[in-house]
Every structure is written in structure tokens, then in C-alpha cells.
CSV table of C-alpha atoms in Angstrom, one decimal:
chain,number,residue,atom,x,y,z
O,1,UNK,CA,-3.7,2.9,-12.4
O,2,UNK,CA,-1.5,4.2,-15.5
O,3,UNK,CA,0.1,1.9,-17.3
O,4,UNK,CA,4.3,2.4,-16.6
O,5,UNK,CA,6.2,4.0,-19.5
O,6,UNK,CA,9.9,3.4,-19.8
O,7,UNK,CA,10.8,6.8,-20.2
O,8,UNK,CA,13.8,7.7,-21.4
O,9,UNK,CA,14.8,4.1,-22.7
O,10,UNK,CA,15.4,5.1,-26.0
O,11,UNK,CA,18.0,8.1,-25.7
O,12,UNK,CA,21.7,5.9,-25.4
O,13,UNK,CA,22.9,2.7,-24.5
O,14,UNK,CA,26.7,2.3,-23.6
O,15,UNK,CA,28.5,5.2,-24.6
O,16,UNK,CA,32.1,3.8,-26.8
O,17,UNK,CA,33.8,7.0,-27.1
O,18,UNK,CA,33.8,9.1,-30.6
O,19,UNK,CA,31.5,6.2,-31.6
O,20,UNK,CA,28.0,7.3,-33.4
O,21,UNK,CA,25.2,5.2,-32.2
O,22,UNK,CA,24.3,2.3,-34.7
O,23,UNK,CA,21.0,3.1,-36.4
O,24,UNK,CA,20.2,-0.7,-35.8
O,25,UNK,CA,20.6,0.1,-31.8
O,26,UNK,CA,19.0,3.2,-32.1
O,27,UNK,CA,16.0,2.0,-33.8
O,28,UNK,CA,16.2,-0.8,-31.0
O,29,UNK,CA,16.3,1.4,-28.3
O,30,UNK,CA,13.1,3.6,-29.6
O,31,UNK,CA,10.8,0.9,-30.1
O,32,UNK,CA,12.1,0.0,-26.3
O,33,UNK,CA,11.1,3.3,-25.2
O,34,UNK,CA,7.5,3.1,-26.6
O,35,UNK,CA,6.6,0.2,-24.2
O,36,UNK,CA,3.8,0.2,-21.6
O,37,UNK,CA,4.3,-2.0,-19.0
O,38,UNK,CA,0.7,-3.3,-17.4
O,39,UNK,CA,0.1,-1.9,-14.0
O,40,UNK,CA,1.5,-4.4,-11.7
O,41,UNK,CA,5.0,-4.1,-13.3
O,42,UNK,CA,7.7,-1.1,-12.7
O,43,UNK,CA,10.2,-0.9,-15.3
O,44,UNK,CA,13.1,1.2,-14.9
O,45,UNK,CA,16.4,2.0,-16.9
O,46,UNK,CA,19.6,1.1,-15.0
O,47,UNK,CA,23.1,0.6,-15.9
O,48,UNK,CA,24.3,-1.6,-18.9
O,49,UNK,CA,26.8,-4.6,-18.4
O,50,UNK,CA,29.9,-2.5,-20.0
O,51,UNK,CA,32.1,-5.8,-21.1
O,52,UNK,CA,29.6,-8.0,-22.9
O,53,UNK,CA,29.5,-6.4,-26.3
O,54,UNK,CA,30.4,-2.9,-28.0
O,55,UNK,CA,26.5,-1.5,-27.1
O,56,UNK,CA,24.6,-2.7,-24.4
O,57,UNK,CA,20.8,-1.4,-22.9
O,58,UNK,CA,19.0,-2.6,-19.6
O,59,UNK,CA,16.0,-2.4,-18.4
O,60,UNK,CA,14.8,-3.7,-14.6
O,61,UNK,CA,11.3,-4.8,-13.9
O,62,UNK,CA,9.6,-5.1,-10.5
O,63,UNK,CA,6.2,-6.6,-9.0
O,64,UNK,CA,5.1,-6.0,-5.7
O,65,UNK,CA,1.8,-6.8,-3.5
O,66,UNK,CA,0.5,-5.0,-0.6
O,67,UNK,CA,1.4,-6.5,2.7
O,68,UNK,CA,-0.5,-4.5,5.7
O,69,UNK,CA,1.0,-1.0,4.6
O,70,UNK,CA,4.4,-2.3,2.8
O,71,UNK,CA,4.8,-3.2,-1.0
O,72,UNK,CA,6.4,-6.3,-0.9
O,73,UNK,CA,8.6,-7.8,-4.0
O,74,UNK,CA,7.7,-11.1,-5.0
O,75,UNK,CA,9.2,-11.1,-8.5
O,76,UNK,CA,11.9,-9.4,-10.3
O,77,UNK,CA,14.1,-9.0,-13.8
O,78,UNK,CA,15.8,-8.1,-16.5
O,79,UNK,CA,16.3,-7.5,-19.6
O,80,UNK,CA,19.4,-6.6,-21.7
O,81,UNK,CA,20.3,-5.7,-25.1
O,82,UNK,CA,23.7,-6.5,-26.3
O,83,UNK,CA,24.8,-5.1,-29.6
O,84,UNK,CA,27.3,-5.8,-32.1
O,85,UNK,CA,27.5,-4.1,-35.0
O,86,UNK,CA,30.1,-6.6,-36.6
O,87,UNK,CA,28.0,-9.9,-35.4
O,88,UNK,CA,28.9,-12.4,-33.2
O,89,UNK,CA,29.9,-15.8,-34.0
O,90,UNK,CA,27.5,-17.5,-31.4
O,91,UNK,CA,24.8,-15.6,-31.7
O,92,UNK,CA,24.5,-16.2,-35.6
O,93,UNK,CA,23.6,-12.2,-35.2
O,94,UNK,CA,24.4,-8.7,-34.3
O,95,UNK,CA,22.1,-8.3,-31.3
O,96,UNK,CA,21.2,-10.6,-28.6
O,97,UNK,CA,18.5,-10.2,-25.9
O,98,UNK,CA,19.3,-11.8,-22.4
O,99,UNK,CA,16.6,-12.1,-19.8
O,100,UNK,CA,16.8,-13.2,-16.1
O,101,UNK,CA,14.2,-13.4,-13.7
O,102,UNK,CA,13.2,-14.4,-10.0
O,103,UNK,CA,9.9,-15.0,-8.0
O,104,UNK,CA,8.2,-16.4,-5.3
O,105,UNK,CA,6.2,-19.4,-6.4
O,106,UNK,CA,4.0,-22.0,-5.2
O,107,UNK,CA,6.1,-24.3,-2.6
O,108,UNK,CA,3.7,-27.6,-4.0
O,109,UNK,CA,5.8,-26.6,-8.0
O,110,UNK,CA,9.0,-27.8,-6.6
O,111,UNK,CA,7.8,-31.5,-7.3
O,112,UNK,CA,6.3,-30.7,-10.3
O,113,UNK,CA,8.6,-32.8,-12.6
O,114,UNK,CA,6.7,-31.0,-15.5
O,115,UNK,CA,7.3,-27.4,-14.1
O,116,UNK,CA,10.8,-26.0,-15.7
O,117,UNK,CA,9.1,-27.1,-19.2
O,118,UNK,CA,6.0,-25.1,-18.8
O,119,UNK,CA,7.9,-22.3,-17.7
O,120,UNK,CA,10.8,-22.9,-20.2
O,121,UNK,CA,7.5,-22.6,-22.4
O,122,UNK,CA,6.0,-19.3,-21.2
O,123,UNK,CA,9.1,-17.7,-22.8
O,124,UNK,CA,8.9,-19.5,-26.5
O,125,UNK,CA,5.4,-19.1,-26.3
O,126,UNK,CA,5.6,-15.2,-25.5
O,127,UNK,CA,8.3,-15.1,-28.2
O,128,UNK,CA,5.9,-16.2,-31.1
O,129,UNK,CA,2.5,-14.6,-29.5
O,130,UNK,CA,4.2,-11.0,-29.7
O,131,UNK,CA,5.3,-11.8,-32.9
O,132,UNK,CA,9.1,-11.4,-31.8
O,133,UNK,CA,11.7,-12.5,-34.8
O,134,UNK,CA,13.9,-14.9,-33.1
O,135,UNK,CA,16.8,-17.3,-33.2
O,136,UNK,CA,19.2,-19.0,-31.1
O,137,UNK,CA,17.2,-19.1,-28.0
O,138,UNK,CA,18.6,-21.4,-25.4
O,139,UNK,CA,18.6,-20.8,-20.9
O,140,UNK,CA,17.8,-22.9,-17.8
O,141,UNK,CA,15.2,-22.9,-14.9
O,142,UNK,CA,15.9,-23.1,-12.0
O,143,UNK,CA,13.4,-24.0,-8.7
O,144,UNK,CA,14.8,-23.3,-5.2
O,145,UNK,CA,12.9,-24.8,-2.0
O,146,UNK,CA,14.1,-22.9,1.5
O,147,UNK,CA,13.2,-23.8,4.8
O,148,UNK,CA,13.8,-20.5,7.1
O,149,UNK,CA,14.7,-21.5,10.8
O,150,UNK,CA,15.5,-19.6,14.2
O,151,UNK,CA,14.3,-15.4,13.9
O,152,UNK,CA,14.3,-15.1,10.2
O,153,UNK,CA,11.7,-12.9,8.9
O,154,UNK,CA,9.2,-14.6,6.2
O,155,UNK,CA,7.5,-18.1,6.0
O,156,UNK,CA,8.9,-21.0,7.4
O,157,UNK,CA,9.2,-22.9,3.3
O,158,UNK,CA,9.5,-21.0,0.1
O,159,UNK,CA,10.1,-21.8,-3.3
O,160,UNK,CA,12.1,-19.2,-5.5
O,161,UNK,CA,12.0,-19.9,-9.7
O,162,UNK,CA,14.7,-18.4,-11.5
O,163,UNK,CA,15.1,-18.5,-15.0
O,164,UNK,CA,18.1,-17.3,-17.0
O,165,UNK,CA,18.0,-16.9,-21.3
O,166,UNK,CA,19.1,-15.8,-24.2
O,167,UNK,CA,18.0,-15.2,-27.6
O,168,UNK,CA,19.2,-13.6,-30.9
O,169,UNK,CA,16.3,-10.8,-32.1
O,170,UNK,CA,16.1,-10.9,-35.8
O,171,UNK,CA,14.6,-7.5,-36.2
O,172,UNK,CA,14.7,-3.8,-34.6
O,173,UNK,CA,11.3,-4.3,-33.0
O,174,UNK,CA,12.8,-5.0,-29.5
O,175,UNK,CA,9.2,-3.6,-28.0
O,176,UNK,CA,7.7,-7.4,-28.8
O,177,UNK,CA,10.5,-9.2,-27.4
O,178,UNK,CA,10.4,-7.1,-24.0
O,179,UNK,CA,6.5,-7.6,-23.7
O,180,UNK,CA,7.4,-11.2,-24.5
O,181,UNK,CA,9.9,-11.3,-21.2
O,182,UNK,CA,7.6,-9.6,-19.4
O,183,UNK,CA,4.5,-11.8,-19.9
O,184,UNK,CA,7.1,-14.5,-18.4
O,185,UNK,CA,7.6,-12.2,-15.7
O,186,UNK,CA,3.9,-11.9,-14.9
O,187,UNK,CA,3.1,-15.9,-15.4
O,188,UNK,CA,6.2,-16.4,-12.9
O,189,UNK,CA,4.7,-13.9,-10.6
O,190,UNK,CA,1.3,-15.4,-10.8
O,191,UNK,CA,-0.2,-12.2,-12.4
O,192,UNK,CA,-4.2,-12.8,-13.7
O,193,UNK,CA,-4.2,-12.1,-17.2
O,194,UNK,CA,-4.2,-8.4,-18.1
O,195,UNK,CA,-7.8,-6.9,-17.1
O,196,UNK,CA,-8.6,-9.6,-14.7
O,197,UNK,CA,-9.0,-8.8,-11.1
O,198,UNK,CA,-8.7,-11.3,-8.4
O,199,UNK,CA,-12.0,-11.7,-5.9
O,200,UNK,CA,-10.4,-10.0,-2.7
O,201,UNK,CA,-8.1,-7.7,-4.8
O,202,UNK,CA,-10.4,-4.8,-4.5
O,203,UNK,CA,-13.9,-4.5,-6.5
O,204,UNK,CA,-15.0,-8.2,-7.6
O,205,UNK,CA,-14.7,-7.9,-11.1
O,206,UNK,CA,-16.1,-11.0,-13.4
């Protein structure tokens, strides 16, 4: 399987009429466009938050595995790009990358008093690995244990992780700071790392 391509990311962000495009955001938005997603995540461009700042991008990511015939979801995001050309007080910066994820996760992780730091982790840790120029980073985690009762569909317990940041990019090279958000995607998801296939998954790979 293909890596996915976000195609088209790089041709606008928010339209603010008669305004030309910041080369900042433009630049932004190219090096968004270049980004190859590894196999097990969809990205797709969808509709900015209009509100939040003069220029705004978003991206949506997916992962599914195979249930019987279905694809079935177990982790979802995104990723947003709010621009200002003038700066922003609180973001000690002119553009500011929010992330927000959700996935199914192992139910014994809900008493794991050590969990939201190793996942708050996963994100700084991306961050420096990709080489991302950052500043102002701050979010929370978030682990939700359900109990399904009666003729709901799904297991009986689940534990859903959400995790909600934000983080001032110091640079145009937005590419590193969405493979950074989506390597937390793939660690919240339980993805192997990239080129390693689980025994049962298909062929056994070593």
C-alpha cells in the first residue's frame, strides 16, 4: 500500500476577501502539501475553523482495522493551522498549530497513574525528533473508561484517550510538525513502528 498524499493541502486556507495570501501561510501550506502519511493513516483536507484567526488550514486524519469485512475507526484527529500575520499576544507568534486526537486504548491504561505523562510525552518527543521549531506548547489528556449496558453495539468496557494541544511553530516547515502529530496519532492508536508488521497481520514479517 501507497503511502497517502494530502493532495491539494497547499492551494488556500481561509479565504479573507481582497486579501492576498501571506507568503508565511503559503509557504506553510506547501510544505503541508508535500506530506506522506504511512499507510495506516488517511489524511484529508476539510474545512477551517473560520473565527479563530485571519488564516486558518485543517487537515483530518483517520486509522481503521479490518473487522470481518468492515473498516472499523479506532483512532482519529486533527490538525489545524491558525495564522496571523500581525502576531498574537498569547501565542508569542504569528502561527499556532492545534492538535486533537481520539482512540481506543488499552482498558488496563486507565489506572496507569503514569499514562497522561507518557502520552503528554509522545507529542514533545515527536516535536524534537522531527526536528519541529517550537514554542508555547501547552494541552491536556484525557482517559475515558465506559461500561456499555443493555443492546449497545461494541465491548462491554472501553477506554477512549483524548488529547487536546497547542503549540506556536517557529518556522514555515509545518510538514515536521504534522508528522510530529501524527506519530502521536499512531502511538495513541497502537500503530507498530513504521515497517513493522504484526504476526497475524498478514505475512509474518521479523
Amino acid at each position: 500500500m501507497e503511502p497517502h498524499i494530502l493532495a491539494g493541502a497547499g492551494t488556500r486556507g481561509t479565504d479573507v476577501p481582497g486579501a492576498e495570501v501571506p507568503a508565511p501561510f503559503r509557504a506553510a501550506l506547501e510544505a503541508l502539501a508535500g506530506v506522506r502519511a504511512r499507510p495506516e493513516i488517511v489524511l484529508e483536507q476539510i474545512p477551517a475553523p473560520q473565527r479563530l484567526a485571519p488564516w486558518a488550514h485543517a487537515i483530518a486524519a483517520s486509522v481503521t482495522e479490518a473487522d470481518g469485512d468492515d473498516e472499523v475507526e479506532i483512532a482519529s484527529a486533527r490538525f489545524i493551522v491558525l495564522h496571523d500575520p500581525d502576531g498574537h499576544e498569547t501565542w508569542h507568534g504569528t502561527t499556532r498549530c492545534v492538535g486533537y486526537l481520539s482512540a481506543e486504548t488499552d482498558e488496563q491504561l486507565v489506572d496507569d497513574t503514569m499514562f497522561s505523562e507518557v502520552a503528554w510525552s509522545w507529542l514533545t518527543d515527536a516535536l524534537t525528533e522531527t526536528g519541529a521549531a517550537y514554542s508555547t506548547v501547552g494541552g491536556t489528556v484525557t482517559r475515558t473508561a465506559s461500561t456499555r449496558f443493555g443492546e449497545l453495539a461494541g465491548p462491554e468496557h472501553s477506554v477512549d484517550v483524548e488529547m487536546r494541544a497547542s503549540w506556536t511553530a517557529g518556522d514555515t516547515a509545518l510538514d515536521r510538525h504534522l508528522h510530529a502529530w501524527l506519530q502521536v496519532l499512531a502511538n495513541a492508536a497502537g500503530l507498530p513502528p513504521p515497517g513493522v508488521r504484526l504476526l497475524g497481520s498478514g505475512d509474518e514479517s521479523h
